[in-house]
Amino acid sequence: MSSALSPSRPAPRAHADERASRLLEHSRSLVRPALAEAIARLHPWVGEMAAYSLGWCEPGGAPVAAPAGGKGLRQALAVLGAEAAGAPRSAGVTAAVAVELVHTFSLLHDDIMDGDPTRRGRPTAWKAYGTGPAVLAGDALFALAVETLAATPGTGAPGTDIPSAVRHLSTALNDLVRGQADDLLFESRPWTGPEAVRPDEYRAMAEHKTGALLGCATALGAVLAGAPRETVAALDRAGRHLGLAFQVVDDLLGIWGDPAVTGKPVHADLLRGKKTFPVLAALGTPAGRPLARLLDSAGSLGAADARRAAALIEDAGGRGAATAEARRHIAAVEACLDGLPRTVRTGRTVRTTDDLRALLAHLVHREM
Amino acid sequence: MSSALSPSRPAPRAHADERASRLLEHSRSLVRPALAEAIARLHPWVGEMAAYSLGWCEPGGAPVAAPAGGKGLRQALAVLGAEAAGAPRSAGVTAAVAVELVHTFSLLHDDIMDGDPTRRGRPTAWKAYGTGPAVLAGDALFALAVETLAATPGTGAPGTDIPSAVRHLSTALNDLVRGQADDLLFESRPWTGPEAVRPDEYRAMAEHKTGALLGCATALGAVLAGAPRETVAALDRAGRHLGLAFQVVDDLLGIWGDPAVTGKPVHADLLRGKKTFPVLAALGTPAGRPLARLLDSAGSLGAADARRAAALIEDAGGRGAATAEARRHIAAVEACLDGLPRTVRTGRTVRTTDDLRALLAHLVHREM
């Protein structure tokens, strides 16, 4: 699958991974000064909680020996999205800062809502600082993201459409909240019957919860670089499909993933009773009846039941359906990128989407 | 004091109160359809929590018999601020919706941080729906406020400066978070010594926590109506001083207010050990030493200690200093409005600030 997404000359996997690592690293180093400058504008106490959440410091503010933050996927998408629209990577930095702040905000508040005590091997912010302060730190990151975008350098320059950028970000924020609301409500819905969660409801939830911010990240650099509406729409759609693919792959790993790799117990999502795509797909078929009986009868599954459920999901085609679903979204990412115009630069036509495609190929490679 | 803020022809108090009530009611009826339309765009579950927080419905969604919402001060300021800048009141509606959404967001999250179980005689949202859902509902209102402003009708029309409006809102949001952070941190600071809270730190906290959104409310309608920079700045300053006056008057009522009027127990803020302006002002004088000894010795005050503390604050001049502080800010509100240009409309010079002044006069009247 992933080779279809690779840049024009297919490269060996190790080489592609190295290229993606370089792209992520380059984006992080490009964005980091502006991100640090934004965090420094916060109230010092709130800024410390933000820096902790970004993996930059310990509680109390001491710098960490080995930074524990994420890979910086969203900031890389913003930077390479600007490049894909024919602008220099630096034109995507403000967008990258805004989406990274929103991403950190959403992790902070989601961890409170989900009651998760750890993230990336460290206590979550609400565990380390208390619920009230973590709510406040999330709010501060949210406000800072909006401020950063509204104060984009070069405001008023031709093509710099700040209202459009703010609309993109606020649409992603609204979608994020909508997806989180549905995800929380899915927990109390039954496995079967007219109130059961349908696969199309799952898709809407996953697109909102995961896809919207990835779409915004991929498109926002291009928006600020003054890209045409069609380019922006294609980048946004690419990010949304990437999010859907991620979510479904995450569901597959949550049932059949290797605990040594995922860091979660075996059958984790089944033990938690999560309404994931493979389960919903299996329940939607006549072959899913034994699974339905098992899930409806058990309050919550024990280890033996979870093992049996995993086998029943596979028998009913849930695993295959989820794999096909992920592949469909990956193909859609590719189609979106294929539709982007080539860019004329210093007299020759270049594919400014190459690096974005390389990064996406790596992500897809790694996940599938 | 208040007569100085009254419109050109001083009116008897009952008449002024009636006029202010009419202005508040007119603003609410002008803004309500757009506010309801915005809330209707939310996820239904989140929208119900938002409507509950606005006092429109019971938990479960049934409409309330007697709406329990606030007076709608901020929306009135936005509408009358647009008018003060020479625009029709309707030009302030989008701004009014945005500030009302932000205000509701901040009450929702503040109640979680402060652990307050009731507001306006009803359970707070986190008590009625749970902490996680209330965090989510606040986030949704925040995102909706930004979206509303970024999608202001007439975008692109001459004078409609959306980036400037979004910057105003995000500055207020950042200030709000900063003020809330300081307010939370003040709780654990000592009464005396080099770590004690100074009156100027209090002023900064109160301006951020209460003044910033009132300033934004007063200015934002004018920003969207395309008012000159000086007019916008004067309206913003007026709202900030109003917020400072409110906060200090609230402090006075929290110590010497009539429980039958305030709805709080007598000496409420002393029993809670709050670092209010009258206490800080008293501690800053040599006459405040007996008060300092009492506060430093007691862990938390009982009823008799609180009565004694109230007398000591008054003896050391804290009550007088707070009253003078409030009056200074009220005079500053007046000076800001006096500086606004008169508007030529249908051939004659009119004072489009009259209604804004009338509303502020009423607020000040009622408080002092």
XYZ file of C-alpha atoms in Angstrom:
736
model
C 0.000 0.000 0.000
C 2.572 2.454 1.125
C 4.644 2.331 -2.039
C 1.752 3.949 -3.885
C 2.228 6.969 -1.668
C 5.984 7.168 -2.077
C 7.562 10.004 -4.037
C 8.189 9.551 -7.779
C 11.305 7.360 -7.477
C 10.460 4.567 -5.009
C 13.192 4.266 -2.395
C 14.094 1.340 -0.162
C 12.203 1.393 3.112
C 15.159 2.239 5.328
C 15.938 5.188 3.093
C 12.321 6.389 3.153
C 12.234 6.127 6.947
C 15.448 8.108 7.194
C 14.055 10.770 4.868
C 10.870 11.036 6.960
C 12.910 11.295 10.173
C 14.937 14.095 8.619
C 11.757 15.896 7.542
C 10.260 15.625 11.019
C 13.481 16.802 12.599
C 13.879 19.683 10.180
C 10.295 20.810 10.820
C 10.759 20.616 14.592
C 13.934 22.702 14.435
C 12.221 25.218 12.141
C 9.169 25.547 14.407
C 10.728 25.204 17.847
C 11.943 28.841 18.284
C 8.502 30.281 17.422
C 6.765 27.685 19.604
C 9.079 28.425 22.543
C 8.550 32.154 22.030
C 4.757 31.652 22.135
C 4.948 29.514 25.309
C 7.172 32.192 26.909
C 4.329 34.721 26.510
C 2.138 32.689 28.893
C 1.795 33.300 32.611
C 4.905 31.571 34.082
C 2.977 28.930 36.034
C 0.695 28.172 33.093
C 3.726 28.219 30.780
C 5.407 25.576 32.937
C 2.354 23.309 32.654
C 2.364 23.863 28.880
C 6.094 23.060 28.647
C 5.534 19.946 30.782
C 2.761 18.835 28.439
C 5.050 19.389 25.450
C 7.624 17.117 27.129
C 10.126 19.948 27.618
C 10.368 20.015 31.431
C 9.623 18.194 34.674
C 6.997 19.376 37.167
C 8.710 22.357 38.814
C 10.215 23.519 35.524
C 13.573 21.676 35.397
C 14.445 20.829 31.773
C 14.195 17.135 30.917
C 17.333 15.227 29.963
C 15.655 13.469 27.029
C 12.717 15.467 25.650
C 9.576 13.349 25.958
C 7.379 15.168 23.462
C 5.666 13.793 20.395
C 7.221 13.463 16.957
C 5.758 16.797 15.906
C 3.711 15.278 13.099
C 1.209 18.140 12.937
C 3.859 20.845 12.765
C 5.616 18.924 9.961
C 2.334 18.673 8.027
C 1.851 22.450 8.346
C 5.363 23.219 7.154
C 5.250 20.712 4.272
C 1.685 21.778 3.428
C 2.965 25.304 2.845
C 5.717 23.856 0.659
C 3.228 21.689 -1.239
C 1.349 24.911 -2.063
C 4.521 26.347 -3.600
C 5.606 28.537 -0.652
C 8.829 28.245 1.339
C 8.613 25.981 4.393
C 9.074 28.988 6.675
C 5.666 30.268 5.495
C 4.143 27.352 7.421
C 5.740 28.102 10.789
C 2.905 30.205 12.249
C 0.388 27.564 11.199
C 2.625 24.875 12.722
C 2.773 26.707 16.053
C -1.013 27.163 16.102
C -1.815 23.502 15.381
C 0.815 22.235 17.830
C -0.715 24.438 20.561
C -4.212 23.168 19.737
C -2.987 19.557 19.705
C -1.364 20.004 23.146
C -4.540 21.687 24.439
C -6.656 18.770 23.244
C -4.372 16.134 24.825
C -4.480 18.034 28.147
C -8.276 18.253 28.248
C -8.888 14.781 26.761
C -6.720 13.224 29.481
C -8.967 14.895 32.088
C -12.152 13.699 30.369
C -10.851 10.159 29.871
C -9.285 10.005 33.350
C -5.990 8.832 31.827
C -3.214 8.901 34.445
C -0.211 8.600 32.097
C 0.854 9.745 28.624
C 4.159 8.922 26.925
C 5.324 7.228 30.133
C 4.824 10.264 32.367
C 1.955 11.392 34.625
C -0.626 13.412 32.648
C -0.817 17.134 33.442
C -3.938 16.798 35.608
C -2.171 14.082 37.636
C 0.974 16.191 38.015
C -0.674 19.600 38.644
C -4.322 18.938 39.568
C -7.511 19.040 37.493
C -8.259 22.773 37.856
C -4.767 23.925 36.844
C -4.763 21.472 33.895
C -8.102 22.860 32.690
C -6.579 26.337 32.899
C -3.393 25.333 31.058
C -5.481 23.845 28.244
C -7.525 27.044 27.975
C -4.315 29.073 27.841
C -2.909 26.973 24.977
C -6.190 27.318 23.097
C -6.205 31.122 23.497
C -2.533 31.289 22.543
C -3.190 29.333 19.340
C -5.892 31.776 18.269
C -3.748 34.771 19.208
C -0.774 33.364 17.302
C -2.825 32.937 14.171
C -4.560 36.325 14.431
C -1.175 38.016 14.880
C 0.444 36.260 11.883
C 3.370 38.356 10.630
C 2.643 39.994 7.313
C -1.043 40.570 8.073
C -2.502 42.681 5.333
C 0.026 41.420 2.778
C -1.656 40.237 -0.416
C -2.764 36.625 -0.150
C -2.443 36.435 3.644
C -6.013 35.609 4.503
C -6.127 35.662 8.320
C -9.920 35.396 8.647
C -9.828 32.284 6.487
C -7.008 30.816 8.605
C -8.934 31.533 11.816
C -12.049 29.962 10.296
C -10.053 26.833 9.414
C -8.700 26.568 12.943
C -12.064 27.179 14.610
C -13.753 24.623 12.333
C -11.135 22.078 13.410
C -11.701 23.020 17.063
C -15.463 22.621 16.725
C -14.985 19.264 15.004
C -12.582 18.169 17.737
C -15.159 18.901 20.427
C -17.901 17.195 18.398
C -15.762 14.068 17.943
C -14.813 13.964 21.614
C -18.495 14.346 22.595
C -19.508 11.444 20.357
C -16.627 9.318 21.608
C -17.728 9.909 25.227
C -21.379 9.185 24.360
C -20.517 6.000 22.410
C -19.356 4.446 25.709
C -22.889 4.287 27.074
C -24.545 3.098 23.847
C -25.467 -0.612 23.482
C -23.616 -3.090 21.246
C -26.757 -4.134 19.383
C -30.246 -2.911 18.529
C -31.457 0.390 17.086
C -29.335 2.427 19.554
C -26.094 0.659 18.553
C -23.263 2.748 17.051
C -23.220 2.394 13.247
C -19.947 2.360 11.220
C -20.901 5.676 9.559
C -21.307 7.267 13.004
C -17.882 5.890 13.892
C -16.418 7.442 10.717
C -17.901 10.841 11.552
C -16.561 10.612 15.114
C -13.054 9.617 13.972
C -12.950 12.257 11.253
C -13.921 14.928 13.808
C -11.766 13.692 16.677
C -8.602 12.802 14.764
C -8.997 13.887 11.136
C -10.069 17.505 11.581
C -6.873 18.717 13.236
C -4.659 16.710 10.849
C -6.610 18.254 7.957
C -6.240 21.700 9.475
C -2.512 21.102 10.016
C -1.979 20.038 6.405
C -4.033 22.931 4.999
C -3.250 25.823 7.344
C 0.283 26.539 6.141
C -1.073 26.682 2.589
C -3.900 29.022 3.683
C -1.390 31.438 5.207
C 0.789 31.121 2.123
C -2.165 32.347 0.047
C -2.781 29.057 -1.813
C -5.848 28.725 -4.061
C -9.036 27.410 -2.480
C -8.853 24.054 -4.341
C -5.304 23.362 -3.118
C -6.340 24.143 0.446
C -9.403 21.899 0.189
C -7.319 18.995 -1.197
C -4.737 19.303 1.600
C -7.490 19.458 4.219
C -9.150 16.334 2.797
C -5.784 14.522 2.684
C -5.249 15.227 6.402
C -8.770 14.138 7.290
C -8.373 10.801 5.460
C -4.986 10.341 7.152
C -6.713 10.812 10.512
C -9.359 8.237 9.664
C -6.675 5.768 8.559
C -4.738 6.400 11.792
C -7.815 5.847 13.917
C -8.719 2.551 12.247
C -5.117 1.307 12.393
C -5.079 2.309 16.072
C -8.194 0.190 16.540
C -6.507 -2.783 14.840
C -3.461 -2.387 17.094
C -5.744 -2.023 20.156
C -6.998 -5.569 19.531
C -4.238 -7.426 17.677
C -1.213 -5.201 18.335
C 1.943 -6.530 19.992
C 1.950 -5.211 23.594
C 5.742 -4.853 23.335
C 5.227 -2.375 20.484
C 1.955 -0.631 21.442
C 2.769 -0.291 25.150
C -0.822 -1.384 25.892
C -1.959 -4.742 27.332
C -3.066 -7.374 24.823
C -6.705 -6.890 23.719
C -6.685 -3.535 25.551
C -9.640 -2.010 23.711
C -11.772 -5.139 24.171
C -11.109 -5.177 27.914
C -12.177 -1.493 28.021
C -15.296 -2.205 25.952
C -14.372 0.415 23.333
C -16.600 0.736 20.292
C -13.844 0.325 17.703
C -14.237 -0.128 13.956
C -13.395 -3.879 13.759
C -16.049 -4.671 16.377
C -18.707 -2.457 14.766
C -17.928 -3.921 11.326
C -18.192 -7.490 12.683
C -21.470 -6.768 14.489
C -22.900 -5.435 11.229
C -22.743 -8.875 9.561
C -24.867 -12.036 10.122
C -21.606 -13.828 11.036
C -21.272 -11.416 13.968
C -24.168 -12.935 15.992
C -21.974 -15.037 18.339
C -19.919 -11.903 19.012
C -23.095 -9.912 19.708
C -24.269 -12.558 22.175
C -20.907 -12.519 23.971
C -20.760 -8.715 24.214
C -24.405 -8.346 25.245
C -24.116 -10.994 27.958
C -20.854 -9.876 29.547
C -20.808 -6.648 31.587
C -17.114 -6.139 30.940
C -14.858 -8.722 29.354
C -12.229 -10.720 31.221
C -9.010 -11.872 29.543
C -10.495 -15.180 28.280
C -13.637 -13.482 26.931
C -11.488 -10.836 25.221
C -9.432 -13.544 23.519
C -12.645 -15.217 22.362
C -14.076 -11.874 21.200
C -10.939 -11.137 19.149
C -11.317 -14.503 17.382
C -15.044 -13.938 16.766
C -14.361 -10.446 15.315
C -11.822 -11.956 12.943
C -14.186 -14.811 11.984
C -16.953 -12.319 11.212
C -14.635 -10.321 8.956
C -14.130 -7.346 11.282
C -10.361 -7.414 11.007
C -10.458 -7.595 7.212
C -13.077 -4.866 6.985
C -10.988 -2.548 9.172
C -7.857 -3.218 7.117
C -9.791 -2.467 3.925
C -11.215 0.680 5.512
C -7.726 1.937 6.414
C -6.459 1.176 2.896
C -9.375 3.080 1.373
C -8.478 6.191 3.390
C -4.801 5.850 2.501
C -5.729 5.669 -1.184
C -7.857 8.768 -0.683
C -4.878 10.621 0.836
C -2.887 9.722 -2.247
C -5.647 10.848 -4.624
C -5.852 14.222 -2.857
C -2.112 14.770 -3.255
C -2.141 13.605 -6.880
C -4.645 16.332 -7.657
C -2.387 19.134 -6.424
C -0.974 21.416 -9.130
C 2.734 21.266 -9.987
C 4.618 24.408 -9.225
C 6.851 26.417 -11.537
C 9.907 27.517 -9.630
C 13.050 29.186 -11.012
C 12.032 28.274 -14.530
C 11.345 24.547 -14.083
C 8.268 22.625 -13.048
C 8.797 20.904 -9.707
C 6.679 18.669 -7.541
C 6.607 20.634 -4.306
C 4.470 17.875 -2.821
C 7.354 15.372 -2.835
C 8.379 15.856 0.775
C 4.799 15.838 2.041
C 4.247 12.586 0.108
C 7.450 11.120 1.542
C 6.340 11.899 5.080
C 2.881 10.448 4.536
C 4.351 7.330 2.881
C 6.506 6.772 5.951
C 3.583 7.222 8.336
C 1.464 4.788 6.394
C 4.335 2.309 6.050
C 4.933 2.337 9.753
C 1.310 1.903 10.683
C 0.158 -0.833 8.290
C -20.266 59.465 42.188
C -22.772 57.965 39.858
C -24.405 61.251 38.881
C -21.131 62.245 37.217
C -21.599 59.271 34.883
C -25.248 59.984 34.093
C -26.223 61.172 30.646
C -26.360 64.902 29.946
C -29.662 65.611 31.704
C -29.495 63.988 35.162
C -32.575 61.875 35.727
C -34.106 60.673 38.976
C -32.718 57.315 40.054
C -35.868 55.293 39.410
C -35.996 56.687 35.894
C -32.307 55.892 35.272
C -32.792 52.334 36.554
C -35.788 51.891 34.291
C -33.802 53.188 31.320
C -30.933 50.790 32.073
C -33.356 47.863 32.408
C -34.863 48.783 29.042
C -31.381 48.942 27.480
C -30.426 45.531 28.885
C -33.726 44.048 27.743
C -33.454 45.569 24.295
C -29.893 44.243 23.892
C -30.923 40.761 25.028
C -33.802 40.663 22.555
C -31.527 41.940 19.783
C -28.805 39.347 20.500
C -30.879 36.328 21.537
C -31.752 35.011 18.025
C -28.085 35.039 16.905
C -26.953 33.524 20.214
C -29.581 30.776 19.994
C -28.602 30.124 16.366
C -24.933 29.754 17.409
C -25.792 27.355 20.251
C -27.933 25.316 17.842
C -24.820 24.672 15.721
C -23.201 22.743 18.613
C -23.318 18.984 19.095
C -26.767 18.415 20.694
C -25.412 17.109 24.017
C -22.831 19.887 24.264
C -25.487 22.392 23.165
C -27.728 21.277 26.023
C -24.915 21.880 28.543
C -24.349 25.306 26.978
C -28.068 26.162 27.162
C -28.143 24.946 30.776
C -25.198 27.223 31.597
C -26.965 30.145 29.923
C -29.971 29.481 32.177
C -32.207 28.459 29.274
C -32.975 24.846 30.216
C -32.897 22.188 32.927
C -30.534 19.196 32.840
C -32.147 16.968 30.214
C -33.054 19.917 28.020
C -36.539 20.923 29.261
C -36.939 24.709 28.957
C -36.962 26.554 32.292
C -40.133 28.321 33.394
C -38.270 31.463 34.491
C -34.945 31.910 32.640
C -32.141 31.902 35.199
C -29.425 33.529 33.099
C -27.448 36.684 33.845
C -28.533 40.195 32.972
C -26.590 40.089 29.742
C -24.312 42.971 30.699
C -21.544 42.030 28.279
C -23.839 41.686 25.295
C -25.367 45.097 26.117
C -21.895 46.647 26.289
C -21.057 45.208 22.843
C -24.270 46.507 21.298
C -24.023 49.965 22.923
C -20.280 50.083 22.191
C -21.084 49.758 18.473
C -23.633 52.541 18.881
C -21.132 54.709 20.771
C -18.846 54.375 17.737
C -21.593 55.766 15.536
C -22.858 52.458 14.092
C -26.337 50.976 14.455
C -26.791 48.700 17.460
C -27.260 45.727 15.152
C -23.592 46.120 14.101
C -22.678 44.948 17.620
C -24.647 41.690 17.570
C -21.845 39.394 16.363
C -19.495 40.881 18.950
C -22.188 40.437 21.606
C -22.619 36.756 20.745
C -18.849 36.167 20.870
C -18.348 37.827 24.276
C -21.417 36.136 25.765
C -20.069 32.742 24.624
C -16.641 33.510 26.101
C -18.228 34.698 29.349
C -20.257 31.480 29.629
C -17.131 29.405 28.831
C -15.194 31.171 31.588
C -17.943 30.661 34.196
C -18.098 26.959 33.298
C -14.358 26.383 33.669
C -13.925 28.728 36.652
C -16.606 26.813 38.572
C -14.588 23.616 38.002
C -11.324 25.265 39.125
C -12.914 26.899 42.159
C -14.967 23.792 43.030
C -18.129 25.942 43.284
C -21.214 23.698 43.524
C -23.876 26.350 42.742
C -24.317 29.422 40.556
C -27.404 31.644 40.438
C -29.195 29.229 42.748
C -28.685 26.147 40.534
C -26.065 23.375 40.460
C -23.040 24.401 38.369
C -22.571 22.555 35.066
C -19.852 20.249 36.425
C -22.162 19.303 39.320
C -25.083 18.664 36.955
C -23.179 16.907 34.122
C -19.784 15.847 35.539
C -16.335 17.440 35.315
C -15.258 15.966 31.956
C -18.431 16.939 30.086
C -18.283 20.450 31.625
C -14.671 20.854 30.460
C -15.834 19.829 26.980
C -18.828 22.202 26.998
C -16.528 25.095 27.939
C -14.134 24.206 25.115
C -17.065 24.079 22.688
C -18.264 27.567 23.713
C -14.724 28.906 23.339
C -14.375 27.440 19.832
C -17.840 28.682 18.883
C -16.943 32.220 19.980
C -13.869 32.259 17.743
C -15.801 30.730 14.849
C -18.605 33.268 15.229
C -16.186 36.165 15.088
C -14.154 34.749 12.196
C -17.370 34.211 10.214
C -18.711 37.744 10.864
C -21.180 38.645 8.117
C -19.833 41.294 5.763
C -16.258 39.987 5.938
C -14.244 41.879 3.393
C -16.512 44.930 3.554
C -14.530 48.146 4.042
C -13.863 48.790 7.726
C -14.704 45.241 8.864
C -11.398 44.268 10.398
C -11.828 40.608 11.395
C -8.155 39.963 12.285
C -8.278 42.936 14.639
C -11.503 41.624 16.205
C -10.001 38.150 16.669
C -6.878 39.732 18.189
C -9.051 41.674 20.651
C -10.908 38.526 21.658
C -7.765 36.417 22.012
C -6.053 39.132 24.067
C -9.048 39.117 26.411
C -8.901 35.316 26.584
C -5.205 35.350 27.409
C -5.767 38.008 30.058
C -8.647 35.979 31.505
C -6.402 32.927 31.915
C -3.607 35.058 33.380
C -5.975 36.633 35.917
C -7.445 33.264 36.882
C -3.914 31.816 37.306
C -2.898 34.682 39.608
C -6.137 34.429 41.565
C -5.515 30.698 42.132
C -1.874 31.326 43.116
C -2.772 34.199 45.499
C -4.548 31.633 47.711
C -1.278 30.003 48.743
C 0.693 33.253 49.231
C 1.257 34.569 52.801
C -0.485 37.637 54.276
C 2.781 39.375 55.193
C 6.463 39.453 54.279
C 8.192 39.731 50.916
C 5.956 37.022 49.359
C 2.736 38.836 50.316
C 0.397 39.965 47.516
C 0.840 43.693 46.792
C -2.086 45.976 45.803
C -0.579 46.492 42.335
C -0.504 42.704 41.826
C -4.139 42.638 42.899
C -4.974 45.356 40.356
C -3.278 43.416 37.553
C -5.123 40.236 38.569
C -8.520 42.000 38.714
C -7.967 43.822 35.436
C -7.105 40.525 33.733
C -9.759 38.374 35.400
C -12.695 40.786 35.274
C -11.683 43.875 33.300
C -10.318 42.311 30.128
C -13.558 40.714 28.967
C -15.608 43.800 29.908
C -13.112 45.901 27.940
C -13.330 43.504 25.015
C -17.138 43.551 25.206
C -17.267 47.352 25.158
C -14.745 47.646 22.313
C -15.552 44.661 20.087
C -18.784 45.998 18.598
C -16.929 49.189 17.678
C -14.058 47.171 16.123
C -16.488 45.286 13.885
C -18.236 48.564 13.041
C -14.892 49.862 11.743
C -14.391 52.527 14.452
C -11.073 54.432 14.589
C -8.299 52.984 16.715
C -8.572 55.731 19.386
C -12.291 55.118 19.867
C -11.696 51.378 20.236
C -8.881 51.960 22.739
C -11.033 54.326 24.833
C -13.939 51.855 24.941
C -11.587 49.022 25.898
C -10.087 51.107 28.723
C -13.562 52.096 29.938
C -14.560 48.422 30.214
C -11.322 47.503 31.982
C -11.797 50.248 34.591
C -15.410 49.132 35.017
C -14.144 45.624 35.741
C -11.668 46.887 38.328
C -14.419 48.953 40.001
C -16.718 45.899 40.013
C -14.047 43.711 41.557
C -13.244 46.157 44.360
C -16.946 46.786 45.087
C -17.417 43.008 45.145
C -14.625 42.842 47.711
C -16.338 45.517 49.846
C -19.625 43.595 49.667
C -17.795 40.343 50.500
C -16.825 41.843 53.881
C -19.467 44.451 54.738
C -22.323 43.537 52.396
C -25.790 42.710 53.695
C -26.196 38.891 53.430
C -29.857 39.448 52.506
C -28.676 41.365 49.403
C -25.436 39.574 48.485
C -26.743 36.064 49.107
C -23.427 35.264 50.829
C -22.840 34.770 54.582
C -21.637 37.815 56.554
C -17.854 38.302 56.247
C -17.816 35.563 53.593
C -14.482 36.539 52.004
C -12.753 36.780 55.420
C -13.952 33.308 56.380
C -12.576 32.002 53.057
C -9.251 33.828 53.597
C -9.539 35.643 50.251
C -6.856 38.208 49.411
C -9.239 41.084 48.710
C -8.337 44.726 48.153
C -9.527 46.119 51.537
C -7.368 43.567 53.408
C -4.294 44.169 51.221
C -4.691 47.948 51.547
C -4.994 47.680 55.348
C -1.960 45.382 55.599
C 0.057 47.938 53.647
C -0.221 50.544 56.419
C 1.475 50.693 59.853
C -2.033 50.731 61.363
C -2.556 47.273 59.864
C -0.164 45.489 62.252
C -2.856 44.099 64.598
C -4.674 42.774 61.520
C -1.436 41.178 60.256
C -0.926 39.474 63.627
C -4.486 38.131 63.622
C -4.274 36.790 60.044
C -0.797 35.304 60.496
C -1.750 33.537 63.729
C -5.079 32.064 62.654
C -5.094 29.177 60.149
C -8.575 30.050 58.964
C -10.809 32.566 60.690
C -13.890 31.670 62.752
C -16.934 33.952 62.945
C -15.622 35.969 65.940
C -12.148 36.412 64.379
C -13.746 37.470 61.089
C -15.814 40.119 62.912
C -12.659 41.368 64.618
C -10.723 41.329 61.307
C -13.450 43.401 59.609
C -13.161 46.022 62.378
C -9.344 46.028 62.165
C -9.450 46.446 58.352
C -11.774 49.424 58.770
C -9.585 50.929 61.563
C -6.488 50.643 59.353
C -8.237 52.458 56.508
C -8.773 49.428 54.255
C -12.459 50.088 53.717
C -11.841 53.743 52.875
C -8.950 52.884 50.554
C -11.084 50.354 48.675
C -13.949 52.824 48.324
C -11.516 55.452 47.000
C -10.030 52.844 44.613
C -13.453 52.000 43.204
C -14.298 55.691 42.783
C -11.024 56.288 40.946
C -11.860 53.567 38.439
C -15.382 54.888 37.997
C -13.972 58.366 37.293
C -11.625 56.757 34.767
C -14.587 55.065 33.009
C -16.200 58.485 32.747
C -13.037 60.129 31.404
C -12.727 57.435 28.709
C -16.301 58.051 27.544
C -15.879 61.842 27.686
C -13.008 61.536 25.252
C -15.109 59.806 22.584
C -15.876 61.869 19.475
C -19.423 63.134 18.907
C -21.094 61.720 15.856
C -22.785 63.611 13.048
C -25.936 61.779 12.083
C -28.695 62.955 9.706
C -27.267 66.449 9.758
C -27.037 67.030 13.510
C -24.339 66.289 16.067
C -25.518 63.616 18.499
C -23.937 61.939 21.489
C -24.130 58.310 20.495
C -22.531 57.448 23.829
C -25.627 58.496 25.811
C -27.102 55.026 26.175
C -23.757 53.437 27.029
C -23.267 56.147 29.681
C -26.765 55.568 31.029
C -26.113 51.848 31.392
C -22.775 52.394 33.107
C -24.299 55.042 35.417
C -26.928 52.535 36.485
C -24.348 49.808 37.128
C -22.210 52.124 39.208
C -25.247 53.495 41.060
C -26.389 50.035 41.987
C -22.979 48.913 43.168
C -21.780 51.835 45.267
